[in-house]
Amino acid sequence: MKKIAFVIADITFVGGIERVNTILANKFISEGYSVEIISLYKTNLKINYELDNHIKISFVNDGSYLGEPGSFGRLKKHIGSQFKLFKAIKKSNADFYIINTFPMAFLSFFSLFSKKKYVVIEHVHYDYYSAIVRALRNLLYRFFYKVICINKNDLYKFSKHLDNVVKISNPLSFSCSKVADLSAKKIMAVGRLEHQKGFDLLIDIFAKVNKSNPGWELHIYGVGTCEKFLTDKINKHGLNNVKLMGSVDHIQQYYPKYSIFAFSSRFEGFGMVLLEAMECGLPCISFDCPTGPSEILGDGEYGILVENGNLIKFSAELANLMSDEEKKIKFSILSKSRAQEFNIDKIFDEWRKLIS
């Protein structure tokens, strides 16, 4: 029986990286593999996503997950844990290691000189880091068995510098039997309440369409450091029909209650919540941010794609979608069909080939 080990910054964190890792870990277990998750930190007391009881969880530190997501500042704070992480990786004695993102790859560097196979999944878009950090990252990634990109744009850019790059998309985290309630005058958005997610932009957009579309509501699910800022913005606009819903368990139960899903991120690595909304048949509108939405939405074939940061265009397209029942039905059907391309069984076949 092959053993797979996932190396991640903090499995107790709430986000797309953690969700993808739990999906893959559960699938590997169901396919007869032994699985361990090695988490550098333990910020929260519990893991927020369901994990098979047979998966071993090892925490390197009990401390907090510090710094901004993906920042070089966080990388510096991690360095003190490098030796402890090296020991944890060695102790796990797995056959195949799946390292998540550049900072964790950097910290795992000394482990690469063993006979084990190491792959790294790059969850943030290629140009996220400065030119100097990108050069360091590209040099480091030459030592990995494979570099996994989750979208075609990053595959293209990494392939200019590396010959060990492959693309494996993130898988769907659930299947949804319910269909979105297209009669509901409710728009949904999901994500951490952070600058990256662009909920401040979405609130401004909703303020533009609110008067001409009475009876509609915008619900934003998630928690984060921008909660007060967003609350103040909602109050400034006088929008009593925009609600911050906080964090909920089993988000898949909430998607079908809405008729439109709005994705306002300034940048992404993939956009898991967009894919989840499509699985539930939600018509989707998204900024064409780097990277992910354009690939998931098929360059606008399966949903509405708006020039990144163009609030006027987003407002016009959203208002049109809110009032056009036929368009909502069309994109609901297209969303559901597109989501099937990211079925866990299809995605796992690519992982199986990679590790065989």
mmCIF file of C-alpha atoms in Angstrom:
data_model
loop_
_atom_site.group_PDB
_atom_site.id
_atom_site.type_symbol
_atom_site.label_atom_id
_atom_site.label_comp_id
_atom_site.label_asym_id
_atom_site.label_seq_id
_atom_site.Cartn_x
_atom_site.Cartn_y
_atom_site.Cartn_z
ATOM 1 C CA MET A 1 0.000 0.000 0.000
ATOM 2 C CA LYS A 2 1.471 3.350 -1.072
ATOM 3 C CA LYS A 3 1.527 6.153 1.464
ATOM 4 C CA ILE A 4 0.689 9.709 0.435
ATOM 5 C CA ALA A 5 1.571 12.694 2.628
ATOM 6 C CA PHE A 6 0.130 16.171 2.180
ATOM 7 C CA VAL A 7 2.255 19.038 3.506
ATOM 8 C CA ILE A 8 0.249 22.183 4.198
ATOM 9 C CA ALA A 9 0.674 25.397 6.183
ATOM 10 C CA ASP A 10 -2.440 24.971 8.343
ATOM 11 C CA ILE A 11 -5.124 22.348 7.775
ATOM 12 C CA THR A 12 -7.341 24.058 10.387
ATOM 13 C CA PHE A 13 -7.552 27.183 8.239
ATOM 14 C CA VAL A 14 -10.753 27.880 6.254
ATOM 15 C CA GLY A 15 -10.027 28.285 2.555
ATOM 16 C CA GLY A 16 -9.748 26.732 -0.872
ATOM 17 C CA ILE A 17 -6.332 25.141 -0.316
ATOM 18 C CA GLU A 18 -7.512 23.348 2.807
ATOM 19 C CA ARG A 19 -10.705 22.213 1.112
ATOM 20 C CA VAL A 20 -8.868 20.816 -1.917
ATOM 21 C CA ASN A 21 -6.426 18.929 0.301
ATOM 22 C CA THR A 22 -9.205 17.300 2.314
ATOM 23 C CA ILE A 23 -11.047 16.299 -0.874
ATOM 24 C CA LEU A 24 -7.924 14.679 -2.316
ATOM 25 C CA ALA A 25 -6.936 13.057 0.985
ATOM 26 C CA ASN A 26 -10.372 11.473 1.334
ATOM 27 C CA LYS A 27 -10.240 10.226 -2.251
ATOM 28 C CA PHE A 28 -6.789 8.676 -1.816
ATOM 29 C CA ILE A 29 -8.058 6.841 1.290
ATOM 30 C CA SER A 30 -11.127 5.559 -0.562
ATOM 31 C CA GLU A 31 -8.855 4.233 -3.315
ATOM 32 C CA GLY A 32 -6.815 2.166 -0.855
ATOM 33 C CA TYR A 33 -3.859 4.450 -0.144
ATOM 34 C CA SER A 34 -2.473 5.313 3.280
ATOM 35 C CA VAL A 35 -2.682 9.062 3.912
ATOM 36 C CA GLU A 36 -1.117 11.533 6.333
ATOM 37 C CA ILE A 37 -1.572 15.306 6.496
ATOM 38 C CA ILE A 38 1.416 17.211 7.893
ATOM 39 C CA SER A 39 0.310 20.679 9.009
ATOM 40 C CA LEU A 40 2.931 23.263 9.936
ATOM 41 C CA TYR A 41 0.511 25.124 12.213
ATOM 42 C CA LYS A 42 -2.658 24.570 14.215
ATOM 43 C CA THR A 43 -4.431 27.907 14.472
ATOM 44 C CA ASN A 44 -7.883 26.523 15.241
ATOM 45 C CA LEU A 45 -9.029 23.694 17.494
ATOM 46 C CA LYS A 46 -10.833 21.808 14.750
ATOM 47 C CA ILE A 47 -10.491 21.026 11.062
ATOM 48 C CA ASN A 48 -13.355 22.687 9.233
ATOM 49 C CA TYR A 49 -13.740 20.118 6.458
ATOM 50 C CA GLU A 50 -14.698 16.468 6.799
ATOM 51 C CA LEU A 51 -11.834 13.984 6.856
ATOM 52 C CA ASP A 52 -11.878 10.206 6.839
ATOM 53 C CA ASN A 53 -11.029 8.792 10.283
ATOM 54 C CA HIS A 54 -8.202 6.736 8.766
ATOM 55 C CA ILE A 55 -6.247 9.844 7.770
ATOM 56 C CA LYS A 56 -3.407 10.628 10.169
ATOM 57 C CA ILE A 57 -3.008 14.298 11.118
ATOM 58 C CA SER A 58 0.386 15.548 12.333
ATOM 59 C CA PHE A 59 0.873 19.114 13.577
ATOM 60 C CA VAL A 60 4.427 20.482 13.569
ATOM 61 C CA ASN A 61 3.494 23.493 15.739
ATOM 62 C CA ASP A 62 0.509 24.294 17.938
ATOM 63 C CA GLY A 63 0.961 27.975 17.217
ATOM 64 C CA SER A 64 -0.929 30.372 14.991
ATOM 65 C CA TYR A 65 -0.806 30.647 11.241
ATOM 66 C CA LEU A 66 0.742 34.111 10.832
ATOM 67 C CA GLY A 67 1.045 36.640 8.036
ATOM 68 C CA GLU A 68 -0.898 37.517 4.932
ATOM 69 C CA PRO A 69 -1.801 34.633 2.569
ATOM 70 C CA GLY A 70 1.101 33.862 0.283
ATOM 71 C CA SER A 71 3.218 36.792 1.482
ATOM 72 C CA PHE A 72 7.004 36.716 1.762
ATOM 73 C CA GLY A 73 6.559 37.955 5.327
ATOM 74 C CA ARG A 74 4.825 34.723 6.184
ATOM 75 C CA LEU A 75 7.679 32.809 4.574
ATOM 76 C CA LYS A 76 10.178 34.508 6.901
ATOM 77 C CA LYS A 77 8.078 33.576 9.924
ATOM 78 C CA HIS A 78 8.003 29.965 8.767
ATOM 79 C CA ILE A 79 11.770 29.581 8.507
ATOM 80 C CA GLY A 80 12.202 28.935 12.233
ATOM 81 C CA SER A 81 10.067 25.814 11.806
ATOM 82 C CA GLN A 82 12.075 24.436 8.883
ATOM 83 C CA PHE A 83 14.045 21.848 10.859
ATOM 84 C CA LYS A 84 10.951 20.624 12.717
ATOM 85 C CA LEU A 85 9.120 20.239 9.415
ATOM 86 C CA PHE A 86 12.065 18.310 7.975
ATOM 87 C CA LYS A 87 11.874 15.860 10.899
ATOM 88 C CA ALA A 88 8.102 15.480 10.505
ATOM 89 C CA ILE A 89 8.456 14.712 6.803
ATOM 90 C CA LYS A 90 11.215 12.195 7.461
ATOM 91 C CA LYS A 91 9.190 10.533 10.227
ATOM 92 C CA SER A 92 6.132 10.143 8.004
ATOM 93 C CA ASN A 93 8.112 7.912 5.615
ATOM 94 C CA ALA A 94 5.601 8.357 2.802
ATOM 95 C CA ASP A 95 6.202 7.224 -0.764
ATOM 96 C CA PHE A 96 4.815 10.392 -2.308
ATOM 97 C CA TYR A 97 4.650 13.936 -0.914
ATOM 98 C CA ILE A 98 2.229 16.630 -2.061
ATOM 99 C CA ILE A 99 3.538 20.048 -1.003
ATOM 100 C CA ASN A 100 1.213 23.044 -1.105
ATOM 101 C CA THR A 101 2.478 26.414 -2.439
ATOM 102 C CA PHE A 102 5.908 27.994 -2.709
ATOM 103 C CA PRO A 103 6.471 28.899 0.985
ATOM 104 C CA MET A 104 5.913 25.282 2.038
ATOM 105 C CA ALA A 105 8.059 24.070 -0.858
ATOM 106 C CA PHE A 106 10.845 26.362 0.347
ATOM 107 C CA LEU A 107 10.609 24.985 3.873
ATOM 108 C CA SER A 108 10.619 21.410 2.564
ATOM 109 C CA PHE A 109 13.752 21.935 0.463
ATOM 110 C CA PHE A 110 16.123 19.738 2.485
ATOM 111 C CA SER A 111 13.690 16.846 2.271
ATOM 112 C CA LEU A 112 13.982 16.794 -1.527
ATOM 113 C CA PHE A 113 17.333 15.027 -1.431
ATOM 114 C CA SER A 114 15.802 11.679 -0.546
ATOM 115 C CA LYS A 115 14.617 8.927 -2.864
ATOM 116 C CA LYS A 116 10.981 9.866 -2.307
ATOM 117 C CA LYS A 117 8.871 11.679 -4.893
ATOM 118 C CA TYR A 118 7.826 15.260 -4.180
ATOM 119 C CA VAL A 119 5.316 17.322 -6.115
ATOM 120 C CA VAL A 120 4.275 20.891 -5.406
ATOM 121 C CA ILE A 121 0.825 22.342 -6.095
ATOM 122 C CA GLU A 122 0.929 26.037 -6.937
ATOM 123 C CA HIS A 123 -2.337 27.552 -5.702
ATOM 124 C CA VAL A 124 -1.559 31.236 -6.338
ATOM 125 C CA HIS A 125 -1.254 32.693 -9.824
ATOM 126 C CA TYR A 126 2.168 32.824 -11.456
ATOM 127 C CA ASP A 127 2.690 36.599 -11.236
ATOM 128 C CA TYR A 128 1.591 36.949 -7.606
ATOM 129 C CA TYR A 129 5.160 37.239 -6.302
ATOM 130 C CA SER A 130 7.823 39.809 -7.187
ATOM 131 C CA ALA A 131 10.286 39.072 -10.003
ATOM 132 C CA ILE A 132 13.015 38.124 -7.503
ATOM 133 C CA VAL A 133 10.782 35.688 -5.623
ATOM 134 C CA ARG A 134 9.511 34.213 -8.908
ATOM 135 C CA ALA A 135 13.099 33.541 -9.984
ATOM 136 C CA LEU A 136 13.842 31.831 -6.648
ATOM 137 C CA ARG A 137 10.634 29.804 -6.906
ATOM 138 C CA ASN A 138 11.365 28.654 -10.458
ATOM 139 C CA LEU A 139 14.858 27.572 -9.424
ATOM 140 C CA LEU A 140 13.520 25.643 -6.424
ATOM 141 C CA TYR A 141 10.808 23.923 -8.455
ATOM 142 C CA ARG A 142 13.418 22.294 -10.697
ATOM 143 C CA PHE A 143 14.164 19.924 -7.814
ATOM 144 C CA PHE A 144 10.591 18.610 -7.633
ATOM 145 C CA TYR A 145 9.357 15.524 -9.442
ATOM 146 C CA LYS A 146 6.407 17.523 -10.766
ATOM 147 C CA VAL A 147 4.950 21.021 -10.433
ATOM 148 C CA ILE A 148 1.150 20.977 -10.471
ATOM 149 C CA CYS A 149 -0.620 23.998 -11.945
ATOM 150 C CA ILE A 150 -4.364 24.269 -11.437
ATOM 151 C CA ASN A 151 -5.113 26.412 -14.487
ATOM 152 C CA LYS A 152 -3.918 26.633 -18.085
ATOM 153 C CA ASN A 153 -2.587 30.189 -17.784
ATOM 154 C CA ASP A 154 -0.109 29.208 -15.063
ATOM 155 C CA LEU A 155 0.781 26.040 -16.987
ATOM 156 C CA TYR A 156 1.773 28.197 -19.954
ATOM 157 C CA LYS A 157 3.874 30.584 -17.847
ATOM 158 C CA PHE A 158 5.621 27.919 -15.755
ATOM 159 C CA SER A 159 6.372 25.851 -18.870
ATOM 160 C CA LYS A 160 8.547 28.677 -20.186
ATOM 161 C CA HIS A 161 10.976 28.008 -17.325
ATOM 162 C CA LEU A 162 10.395 24.382 -16.289
ATOM 163 C CA ASP A 163 9.968 21.056 -18.061
ATOM 164 C CA ASN A 164 8.369 19.201 -15.127
ATOM 165 C CA VAL A 165 5.032 21.043 -15.140
ATOM 166 C CA VAL A 166 1.592 19.460 -15.497
ATOM 167 C CA LYS A 167 -1.940 20.806 -15.098
ATOM 168 C CA ILE A 168 -4.432 19.129 -12.767
ATOM 169 C CA SER A 169 -7.522 21.172 -11.949
ATOM 170 C CA ASN A 170 -9.015 21.337 -8.482
ATOM 171 C CA PRO A 171 -11.863 18.846 -8.045
ATOM 172 C CA LEU A 172 -15.439 19.529 -7.045
ATOM 173 C CA SER A 173 -15.873 19.215 -3.307
ATOM 174 C CA PHE A 174 -19.426 17.844 -3.425
ATOM 175 C CA SER A 175 -22.301 16.850 -5.694
ATOM 176 C CA CYS A 176 -25.544 18.804 -5.463
ATOM 177 C CA SER A 177 -28.916 17.177 -6.129
ATOM 178 C CA LYS A 178 -30.895 20.375 -5.571
ATOM 179 C CA VAL A 179 -31.347 23.015 -8.260
ATOM 180 C CA ALA A 180 -30.849 26.732 -7.649
ATOM 181 C CA ASP A 181 -34.039 28.643 -6.880
ATOM 182 C CA LEU A 182 -34.074 30.972 -9.886
ATOM 183 C CA SER A 183 -37.188 32.716 -8.591
ATOM 184 C CA ALA A 184 -35.367 33.947 -5.480
ATOM 185 C CA LYS A 185 -34.332 37.588 -5.584
ATOM 186 C CA LYS A 186 -31.109 36.798 -3.785
ATOM 187 C CA ILE A 187 -27.471 37.039 -4.845
ATOM 188 C CA MET A 188 -24.808 34.955 -3.106
ATOM 189 C CA ALA A 189 -21.082 35.512 -2.622
ATOM 190 C CA VAL A 190 -18.673 33.314 -0.653
ATOM 191 C CA GLY A 191 -15.112 33.795 0.570
ATOM 192 C CA ARG A 192 -12.827 35.152 3.249
ATOM 193 C CA LEU A 193 -13.570 38.761 4.137
ATOM 194 C CA GLU A 194 -10.201 39.962 2.865
ATOM 195 C CA HIS A 195 -9.081 42.553 0.308
ATOM 196 C CA GLN A 196 -8.304 39.833 -2.249
ATOM 197 C CA LYS A 197 -11.939 38.741 -2.476
ATOM 198 C CA GLY A 198 -13.178 42.147 -3.606
ATOM 199 C CA PHE A 199 -16.373 42.214 -1.559
ATOM 200 C CA ASP A 200 -15.939 45.970 -1.195
ATOM 201 C CA LEU A 201 -16.255 46.174 -4.981
ATOM 202 C CA LEU A 202 -19.284 43.901 -4.957
ATOM 203 C CA ILE A 203 -21.046 46.080 -2.379
ATOM 204 C CA ASP A 204 -20.372 49.152 -4.544
ATOM 205 C CA ILE A 205 -21.729 47.272 -7.564
ATOM 206 C CA PHE A 206 -24.865 46.209 -5.736
ATOM 207 C CA ALA A 207 -25.417 49.798 -4.611
ATOM 208 C CA LYS A 208 -25.506 50.808 -8.302
ATOM 209 C CA VAL A 209 -28.185 48.245 -9.265
ATOM 210 C CA ASN A 210 -30.210 48.294 -6.052
ATOM 211 C CA LYS A 211 -32.647 51.116 -6.820
ATOM 212 C CA SER A 212 -33.575 49.803 -10.263
ATOM 213 C CA ASN A 213 -34.043 46.250 -8.955
ATOM 214 C CA PRO A 214 -36.214 46.470 -5.817
ATOM 215 C CA GLY A 215 -36.647 43.468 -3.569
ATOM 216 C CA TRP A 216 -33.221 41.950 -4.219
ATOM 217 C CA GLU A 217 -30.726 40.999 -1.497
ATOM 218 C CA LEU A 218 -26.985 40.327 -1.453
ATOM 219 C CA HIS A 219 -25.680 37.786 1.066
ATOM 220 C CA ILE A 220 -21.935 37.415 1.631
ATOM 221 C CA TYR A 221 -20.703 34.286 3.455
ATOM 222 C CA GLY A 222 -17.338 34.246 5.208
ATOM 223 C CA VAL A 223 -15.244 35.749 7.985
ATOM 224 C CA GLY A 224 -12.070 37.794 7.963
ATOM 225 C CA THR A 225 -10.219 40.949 8.874
ATOM 226 C CA CYS A 226 -12.268 43.225 6.591
ATOM 227 C CA GLU A 227 -15.591 42.619 8.342
ATOM 228 C CA LYS A 228 -15.759 46.070 9.978
ATOM 229 C CA PHE A 229 -14.647 47.796 6.780
ATOM 230 C CA LEU A 230 -17.365 46.021 4.792
ATOM 231 C CA THR A 231 -19.989 46.717 7.454
ATOM 232 C CA ASP A 232 -19.114 50.414 7.355
ATOM 233 C CA LYS A 233 -19.378 50.417 3.561
ATOM 234 C CA ILE A 234 -22.794 48.736 3.693
ATOM 235 C CA ASN A 235 -23.988 51.336 6.198
ATOM 236 C CA LYS A 236 -22.526 54.184 4.140
ATOM 237 C CA HIS A 237 -24.578 53.064 1.143
ATOM 238 C CA GLY A 238 -27.645 52.565 3.350
ATOM 239 C CA LEU A 239 -28.040 48.993 2.139
ATOM 240 C CA ASN A 240 -30.179 47.114 4.646
ATOM 241 C CA ASN A 241 -30.570 44.354 2.038
ATOM 242 C CA VAL A 242 -26.857 43.451 2.057
ATOM 243 C CA LYS A 243 -25.988 40.996 4.800
ATOM 244 C CA LEU A 244 -22.717 39.533 6.045
ATOM 245 C CA MET A 245 -23.723 35.972 6.884
ATOM 246 C CA GLY A 246 -20.562 34.856 8.681
ATOM 247 C CA SER A 247 -19.178 31.337 8.463
ATOM 248 C CA VAL A 248 -21.505 28.353 8.103
ATOM 249 C CA ASP A 249 -21.053 24.594 8.143
ATOM 250 C CA HIS A 250 -21.991 22.656 5.002
ATOM 251 C CA ILE A 251 -22.051 25.611 2.619
ATOM 252 C CA GLN A 252 -23.387 23.297 -0.109
ATOM 253 C CA GLN A 253 -26.783 23.438 1.603
ATOM 254 C CA TYR A 254 -26.981 27.204 1.036
ATOM 255 C CA TYR A 255 -26.119 27.577 -2.666
ATOM 256 C CA PRO A 256 -29.514 26.309 -3.959
ATOM 257 C CA LYS A 257 -31.360 29.032 -2.025
ATOM 258 C CA TYR A 258 -30.035 31.713 -4.396
ATOM 259 C CA SER A 259 -30.587 32.666 -8.032
ATOM 260 C CA ILE A 260 -27.249 34.350 -8.862
ATOM 261 C CA PHE A 261 -23.668 33.834 -7.717
ATOM 262 C CA ALA A 262 -21.326 36.841 -7.850
ATOM 263 C CA PHE A 263 -17.540 36.385 -7.846
ATOM 264 C CA SER A 264 -15.639 39.625 -7.269
ATOM 265 C CA SER A 265 -12.053 38.559 -6.470
ATOM 266 C CA ARG A 266 -9.160 40.795 -7.467
ATOM 267 C CA PHE A 267 -7.032 37.682 -8.036
ATOM 268 C CA GLU A 268 -7.329 33.933 -7.480
ATOM 269 C CA GLY A 269 -5.458 30.711 -8.002
ATOM 270 C CA PHE A 270 -8.565 28.873 -9.122
ATOM 271 C CA GLY A 271 -11.889 29.877 -7.563
ATOM 272 C CA MET A 272 -13.353 26.851 -5.796
ATOM 273 C CA VAL A 273 -16.542 28.582 -4.648
ATOM 274 C CA LEU A 274 -17.330 29.555 -8.236
ATOM 275 C CA LEU A 275 -17.152 25.902 -9.237
ATOM 276 C CA GLU A 276 -19.282 24.873 -6.255
ATOM 277 C CA ALA A 277 -21.957 27.404 -7.194
ATOM 278 C CA MET A 278 -22.030 26.032 -10.729
ATOM 279 C CA GLU A 279 -22.486 22.496 -9.402
ATOM 280 C CA CYS A 280 -25.685 23.747 -7.764
ATOM 281 C CA GLY A 281 -26.878 25.260 -11.037
ATOM 282 C CA LEU A 282 -26.334 28.890 -10.090
ATOM 283 C CA PRO A 283 -25.942 31.399 -12.930
ATOM 284 C CA CYS A 284 -22.550 33.019 -12.305
ATOM 285 C CA ILE A 285 -21.042 36.414 -12.966
ATOM 286 C CA SER A 286 -17.352 37.013 -12.308
ATOM 287 C CA PHE A 287 -14.504 39.408 -12.832
ATOM 288 C CA ASP A 288 -11.947 38.016 -15.279
ATOM 289 C CA CYS A 289 -9.282 38.177 -12.586
ATOM 290 C CA PRO A 290 -5.984 36.303 -12.691
ATOM 291 C CA THR A 291 -6.475 33.360 -12.659
ATOM 292 C CA GLY A 292 -9.162 30.689 -12.697
ATOM 293 C CA PRO A 293 -12.563 32.237 -13.469
ATOM 294 C CA SER A 294 -11.939 32.492 -17.223
ATOM 295 C CA GLU A 295 -11.044 28.797 -17.344
ATOM 296 C CA ILE A 296 -13.936 27.656 -15.147
ATOM 297 C CA LEU A 297 -16.414 29.795 -17.101
ATOM 298 C CA GLY A 298 -14.944 28.785 -20.465
ATOM 299 C CA ASP A 299 -14.021 32.367 -21.399
ATOM 300 C CA GLY A 300 -17.625 33.412 -20.857
ATOM 301 C CA GLU A 301 -19.380 30.424 -22.432
ATOM 302 C CA TYR A 302 -20.700 29.049 -19.128
ATOM 303 C CA GLY A 303 -21.206 32.294 -17.242
ATOM 304 C CA ILE A 304 -20.744 36.036 -17.470
ATOM 305 C CA LEU A 305 -17.122 37.204 -17.464
ATOM 306 C CA VAL A 306 -16.387 40.896 -16.903
ATOM 307 C CA GLU A 307 -13.139 42.799 -17.421
ATOM 308 C CA ASN A 308 -11.261 42.711 -14.133
ATOM 309 C CA GLY A 309 -12.027 45.752 -11.983
ATOM 310 C CA ASN A 310 -14.614 47.234 -14.369
ATOM 311 C CA LEU A 311 -17.380 48.063 -11.891
ATOM 312 C CA ILE A 312 -19.578 49.841 -14.451
ATOM 313 C CA LYS A 313 -19.600 46.829 -16.782
ATOM 314 C CA PHE A 314 -20.145 44.400 -13.899
ATOM 315 C CA SER A 315 -23.083 46.496 -12.669
ATOM 316 C CA ALA A 316 -24.680 46.541 -16.130
ATOM 317 C CA GLU A 317 -24.234 42.791 -16.642
ATOM 318 C CA LEU A 318 -25.530 41.996 -13.157
ATOM 319 C CA ALA A 319 -28.607 44.190 -13.614
ATOM 320 C CA ASN A 320 -29.321 42.497 -16.930
ATOM 321 C CA LEU A 321 -29.004 39.034 -15.397
ATOM 322 C CA MET A 322 -31.257 39.972 -12.479
ATOM 323 C CA SER A 323 -34.057 40.967 -14.858
ATOM 324 C CA ASP A 324 -33.626 38.323 -17.573
ATOM 325 C CA GLU A 325 -35.282 35.040 -16.566
ATOM 326 C CA GLU A 326 -34.332 33.255 -19.798
ATOM 327 C CA LYS A 327 -30.679 34.143 -19.328
ATOM 328 C CA LYS A 328 -30.753 32.824 -15.752
ATOM 329 C CA ILE A 329 -32.236 29.522 -16.961
ATOM 330 C CA LYS A 330 -29.656 29.279 -19.751
ATOM 331 C CA PHE A 331 -26.670 29.843 -17.477
ATOM 332 C CA SER A 332 -28.114 27.590 -14.772
ATOM 333 C CA ILE A 333 -28.125 24.666 -17.215
ATOM 334 C CA LEU A 334 -24.674 25.528 -18.551
ATOM 335 C CA SER A 335 -23.267 25.880 -15.026
ATOM 336 C CA LYS A 336 -24.384 22.414 -14.003
ATOM 337 C CA SER A 337 -23.021 20.770 -17.154
ATOM 338 C CA ARG A 338 -19.675 22.571 -16.902
ATOM 339 C CA ALA A 339 -19.186 21.569 -13.265
ATOM 340 C CA GLN A 340 -19.216 17.888 -14.244
ATOM 341 C CA GLU A 341 -15.868 18.366 -15.972
ATOM 342 C CA PHE A 342 -14.331 18.791 -12.512
ATOM 343 C CA ASN A 343 -15.798 15.623 -11.029
ATOM 344 C CA ILE A 344 -13.496 14.091 -8.407
ATOM 345 C CA ASP A 345 -13.272 10.785 -10.286
ATOM 346 C CA LYS A 346 -12.054 12.519 -13.449
ATOM 347 C CA ILE A 347 -9.536 14.612 -11.554
ATOM 348 C CA PHE A 348 -8.297 11.646 -9.508
ATOM 349 C CA ASP A 349 -7.542 9.675 -12.680
ATOM 350 C CA GLU A 350 -4.921 12.323 -13.446
ATOM 351 C CA TRP A 351 -3.446 12.002 -9.953
ATOM 352 C CA ARG A 352 -3.379 8.213 -10.262
ATOM 353 C CA LYS A 353 -1.375 8.447 -13.486
ATOM 354 C CA LEU A 354 1.009 10.925 -11.882
ATOM 355 C CA ILE A 355 1.943 8.754 -8.909
ATOM 356 C CA SER A 356 1.962 5.367 -10.644
#
